[in-house]
Coordinates of C-alpha atoms and ligand atoms in Angstrom, one line a residue:
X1049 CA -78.2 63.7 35.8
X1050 CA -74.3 62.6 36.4
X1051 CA -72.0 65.4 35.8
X1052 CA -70.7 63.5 32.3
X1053 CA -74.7 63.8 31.3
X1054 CA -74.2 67.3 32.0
X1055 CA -71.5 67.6 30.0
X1056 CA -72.7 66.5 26.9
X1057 CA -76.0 68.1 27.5
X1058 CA -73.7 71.4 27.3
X1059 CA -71.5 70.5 24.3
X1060 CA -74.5 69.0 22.0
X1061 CA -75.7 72.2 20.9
X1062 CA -72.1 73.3 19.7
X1063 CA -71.7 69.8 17.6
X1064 CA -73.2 71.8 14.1
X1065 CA -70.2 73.7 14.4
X1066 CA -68.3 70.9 13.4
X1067 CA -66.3 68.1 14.3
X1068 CA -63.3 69.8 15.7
X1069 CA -66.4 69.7 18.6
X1070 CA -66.1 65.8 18.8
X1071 CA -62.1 66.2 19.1
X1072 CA -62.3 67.9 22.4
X1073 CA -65.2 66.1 23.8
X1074 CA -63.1 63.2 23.4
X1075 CA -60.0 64.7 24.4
X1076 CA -62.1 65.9 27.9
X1077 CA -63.7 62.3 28.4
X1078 CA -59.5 60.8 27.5
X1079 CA -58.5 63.3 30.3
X1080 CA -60.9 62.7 33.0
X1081 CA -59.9 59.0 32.7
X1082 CA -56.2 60.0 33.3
X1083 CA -57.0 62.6 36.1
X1084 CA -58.9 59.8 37.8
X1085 CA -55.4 57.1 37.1
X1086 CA -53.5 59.8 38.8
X1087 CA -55.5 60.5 41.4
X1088 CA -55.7 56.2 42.4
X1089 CA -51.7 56.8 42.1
X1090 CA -52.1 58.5 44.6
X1091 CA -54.1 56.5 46.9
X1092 CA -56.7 59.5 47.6
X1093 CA -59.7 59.3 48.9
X1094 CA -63.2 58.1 47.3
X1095 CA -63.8 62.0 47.4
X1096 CA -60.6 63.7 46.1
X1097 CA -60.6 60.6 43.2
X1098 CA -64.2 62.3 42.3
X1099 CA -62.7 65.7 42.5
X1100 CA -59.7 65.4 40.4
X1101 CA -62.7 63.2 37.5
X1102 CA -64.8 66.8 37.9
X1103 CA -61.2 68.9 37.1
X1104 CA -60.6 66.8 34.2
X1105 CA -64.3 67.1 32.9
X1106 CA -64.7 70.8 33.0
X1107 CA -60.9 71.5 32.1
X1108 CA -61.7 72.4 28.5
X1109 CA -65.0 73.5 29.3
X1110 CA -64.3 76.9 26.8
X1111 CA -63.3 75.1 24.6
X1112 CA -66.3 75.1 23.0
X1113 CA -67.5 78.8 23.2
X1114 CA -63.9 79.7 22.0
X1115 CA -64.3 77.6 18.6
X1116 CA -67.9 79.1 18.3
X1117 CA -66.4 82.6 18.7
X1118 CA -63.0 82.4 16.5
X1119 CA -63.1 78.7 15.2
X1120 CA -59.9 78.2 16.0
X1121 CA -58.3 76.5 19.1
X1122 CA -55.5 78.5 19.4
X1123 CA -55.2 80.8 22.4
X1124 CA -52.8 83.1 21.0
X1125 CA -54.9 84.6 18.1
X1126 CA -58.4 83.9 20.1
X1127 CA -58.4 84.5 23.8
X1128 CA -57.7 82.2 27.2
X1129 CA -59.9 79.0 27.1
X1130 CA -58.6 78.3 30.6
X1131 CA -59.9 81.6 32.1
X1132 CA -62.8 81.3 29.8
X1133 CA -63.8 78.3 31.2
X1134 CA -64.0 80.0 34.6
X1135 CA -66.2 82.3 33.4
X1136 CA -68.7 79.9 31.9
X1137 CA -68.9 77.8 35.4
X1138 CA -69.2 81.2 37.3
X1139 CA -72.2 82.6 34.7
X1140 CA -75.6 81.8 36.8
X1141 CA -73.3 79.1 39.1
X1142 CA -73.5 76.8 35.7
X1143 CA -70.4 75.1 38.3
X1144 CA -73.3 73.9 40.5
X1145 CA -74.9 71.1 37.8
X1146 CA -71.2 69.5 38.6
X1147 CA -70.5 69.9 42.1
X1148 CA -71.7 70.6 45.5
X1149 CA -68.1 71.0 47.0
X1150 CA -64.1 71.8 46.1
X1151 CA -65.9 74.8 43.3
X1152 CA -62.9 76.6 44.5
X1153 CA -60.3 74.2 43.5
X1154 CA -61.9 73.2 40.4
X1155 CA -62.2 76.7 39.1
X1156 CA -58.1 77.2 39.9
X1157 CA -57.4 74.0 37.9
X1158 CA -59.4 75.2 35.0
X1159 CA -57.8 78.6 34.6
X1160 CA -54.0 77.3 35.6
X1161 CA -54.8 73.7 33.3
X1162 CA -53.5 75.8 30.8
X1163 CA -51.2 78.5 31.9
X1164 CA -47.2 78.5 31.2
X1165 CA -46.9 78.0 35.2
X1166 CA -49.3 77.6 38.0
X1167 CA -48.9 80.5 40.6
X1168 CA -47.6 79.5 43.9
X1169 CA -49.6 82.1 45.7
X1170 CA -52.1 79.2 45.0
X1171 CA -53.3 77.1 48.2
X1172 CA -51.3 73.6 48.1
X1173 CA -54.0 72.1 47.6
X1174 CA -55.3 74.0 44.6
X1175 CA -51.8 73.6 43.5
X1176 CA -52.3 69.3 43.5
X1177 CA -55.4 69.2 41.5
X1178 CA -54.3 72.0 38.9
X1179 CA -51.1 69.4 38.5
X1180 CA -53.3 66.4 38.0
X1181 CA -55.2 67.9 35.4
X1182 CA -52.1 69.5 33.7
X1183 CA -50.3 66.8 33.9
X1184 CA -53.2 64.5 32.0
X1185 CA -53.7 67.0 29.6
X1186 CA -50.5 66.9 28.5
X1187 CA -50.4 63.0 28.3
X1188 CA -53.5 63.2 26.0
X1189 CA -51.8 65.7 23.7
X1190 CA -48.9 63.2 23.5
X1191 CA -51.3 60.9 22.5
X1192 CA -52.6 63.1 20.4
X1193 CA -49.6 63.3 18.4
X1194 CA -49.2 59.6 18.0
X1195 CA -52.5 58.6 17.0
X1196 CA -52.3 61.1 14.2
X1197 CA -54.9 63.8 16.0
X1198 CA -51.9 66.4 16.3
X1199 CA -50.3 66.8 13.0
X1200 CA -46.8 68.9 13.5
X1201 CA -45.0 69.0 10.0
X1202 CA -41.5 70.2 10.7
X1203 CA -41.5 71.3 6.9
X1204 CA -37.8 70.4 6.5
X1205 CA -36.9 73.4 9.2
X1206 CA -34.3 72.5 12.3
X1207 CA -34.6 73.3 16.1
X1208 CA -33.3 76.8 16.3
X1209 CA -29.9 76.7 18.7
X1210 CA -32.0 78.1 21.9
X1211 CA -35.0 76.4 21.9
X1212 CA -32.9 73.0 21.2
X1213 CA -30.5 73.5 24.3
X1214 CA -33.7 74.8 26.4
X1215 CA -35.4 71.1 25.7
X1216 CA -31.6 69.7 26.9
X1217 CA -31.4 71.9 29.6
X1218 CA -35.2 71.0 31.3
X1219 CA -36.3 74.1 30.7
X1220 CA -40.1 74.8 29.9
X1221 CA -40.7 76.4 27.0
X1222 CA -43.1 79.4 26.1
X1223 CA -45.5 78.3 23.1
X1224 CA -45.3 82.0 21.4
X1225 CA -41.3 81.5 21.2
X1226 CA -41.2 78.6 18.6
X1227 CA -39.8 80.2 15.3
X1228 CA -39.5 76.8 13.4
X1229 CA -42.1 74.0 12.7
X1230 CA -39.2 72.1 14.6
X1231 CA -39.1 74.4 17.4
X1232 CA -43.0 73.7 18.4
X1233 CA -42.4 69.4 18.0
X1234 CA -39.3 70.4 20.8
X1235 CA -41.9 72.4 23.1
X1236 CA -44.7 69.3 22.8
X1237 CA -41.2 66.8 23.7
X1238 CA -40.5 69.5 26.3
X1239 CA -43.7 68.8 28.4
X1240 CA -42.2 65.9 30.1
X1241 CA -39.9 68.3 32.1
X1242 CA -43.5 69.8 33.3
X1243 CA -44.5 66.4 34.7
X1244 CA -45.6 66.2 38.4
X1245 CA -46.4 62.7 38.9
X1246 CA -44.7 59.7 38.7
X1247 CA -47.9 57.9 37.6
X1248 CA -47.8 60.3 34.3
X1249 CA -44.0 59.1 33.9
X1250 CA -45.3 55.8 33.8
X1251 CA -48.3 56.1 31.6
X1252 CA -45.9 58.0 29.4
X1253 CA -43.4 55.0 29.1
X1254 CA -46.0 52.0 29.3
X1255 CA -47.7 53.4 26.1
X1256 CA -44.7 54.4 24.5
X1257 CA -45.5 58.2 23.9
X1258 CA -42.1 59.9 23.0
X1259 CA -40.6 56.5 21.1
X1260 CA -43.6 56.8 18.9
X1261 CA -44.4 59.9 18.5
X1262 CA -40.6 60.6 17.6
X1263 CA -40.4 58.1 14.8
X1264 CA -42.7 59.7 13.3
X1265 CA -40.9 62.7 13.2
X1266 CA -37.6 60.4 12.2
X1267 CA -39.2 58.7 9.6
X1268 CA -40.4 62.0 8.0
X1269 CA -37.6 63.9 8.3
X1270 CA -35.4 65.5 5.6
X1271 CA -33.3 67.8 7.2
X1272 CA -29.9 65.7 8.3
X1273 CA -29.1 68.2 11.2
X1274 CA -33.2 67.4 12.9
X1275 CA -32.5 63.8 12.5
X1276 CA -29.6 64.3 15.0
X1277 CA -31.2 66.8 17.2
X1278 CA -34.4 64.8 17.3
X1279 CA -31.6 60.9 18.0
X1280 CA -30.2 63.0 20.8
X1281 CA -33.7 64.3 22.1
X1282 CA -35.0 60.3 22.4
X1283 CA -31.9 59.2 24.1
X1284 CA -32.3 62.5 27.0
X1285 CA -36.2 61.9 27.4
X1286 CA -36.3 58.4 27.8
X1287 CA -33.4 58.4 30.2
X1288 CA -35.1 61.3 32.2
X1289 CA -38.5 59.1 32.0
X1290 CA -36.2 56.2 33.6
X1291 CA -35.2 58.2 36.7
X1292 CA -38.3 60.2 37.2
X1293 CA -39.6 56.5 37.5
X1294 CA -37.2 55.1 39.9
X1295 CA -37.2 58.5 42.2
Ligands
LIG2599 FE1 -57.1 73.0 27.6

């Protein structure tokens, strides 16, 4: 069986809990794809290409348990999906229907996929793969927002002051400080400072991410000062997209 066989031999039996299932299935199968672009970016060979494919496969692979348990996807009321994910592959070597080799690194790139920063206690190269798949992840969730999977309402609030200047300033922010609807559409903008490759710069301009996703958010706004936060926003991303592209 190939490890994507695997996979959905796993996640079947969680599909009657409905299709919030099928979004992450297809979120992990989006990911792997992206994991694997990067990895080609990076001219890698045949074996580290499979490796970062195997770190985007099993990336979200508690996702599942932790919507069975809590039905909810959110890590702040429910628990770590990352480090329940490690725990999954651990339980009677489950890890070993995916992989023969790099369990290490694949384990580290499941806990950290998800994690505010990755430690650098971390070996270096534990440290590239946990990029490569945080760094797809994050362009899916972009995509996410523009193909309408992600709905953020902003509910007529505003960026508070701090978590505005924090987006200008290239400064990640934590997920558990947003105080306005506003607030968490400036973290999601804010991933791009969190970017490691220039590949994911470029996916990330070819398809048009942040234009998109904030005329959306432009189009649907009522509150005159977000209009102007969310104008200045597009004119700082795109231009830090440009350089992180010609660097
Ligand atoms: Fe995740």
């Amino acid at each position: 069986m190939t490890k994507e066989e695997e996979f959905i031999k796993y996640t079947n039996p969680y599909k009657k809990y409905g299709e919030k299932i099928d979004l992450k299935i297809h979120h992990t199968f989006r990911v792997q794809k992206l994991c694997i672009e990067i990895a080609k970016s990076q001219n890698l060979s045949n074996e580290d290409i499979e490796l970062a494919s195997t770190c985007g496969l099993l990336h979200d692979i508690g996702r599942f348990e932790q919507w069975k348990r809590y039905k909810s996807y959110n890590d702040l009321i429910s628990l770590d999906h990352g480090d329940l994910g490690v725990d999954i592959l651990k339980e009677n070597n489950f890890i070993n229907k995916f992989t023969n080799s790099n369990k290490d690194t694949i384990l580290r790139a499941v806990k950290y996929h998800n994690k505010y920063k990755v430690p650098n206690t971390l070996s270096k190269r534990n440290i590239y793969f946990t990029n490569i798949t945080r760094d797809a992840d994050k362009i899916d969730i972009l995509y996410l927002f523009v193909t309408g999977g992600l709905v953020t309402k902003t509910e007529n609030t505003k960026m508070t002051n701090k978590i505005f200047k924090s987006v200008l300033n290239k400064q990640l922010i934590r997920k558990k400080d947003a105080k306005t609807k506003a607030d968490e559409i400036a973290i999601r903008l804010g991933f791009v400072f969190d970017l490691n490759f220039k590949k994911s710069y470029e996916i990330i301009k070819e398809k048009d991410y942040i234009n998109k996703m904030l005329k959306i958010q432009i189009e649907e706004a009522e509150n005159k000062e977000l209009i102007n936060q969310l104008n200045e926003l597009q004119v700082f991303i795109n231009k830090y997209i440009e350089e992180m592209i010609k660097c």
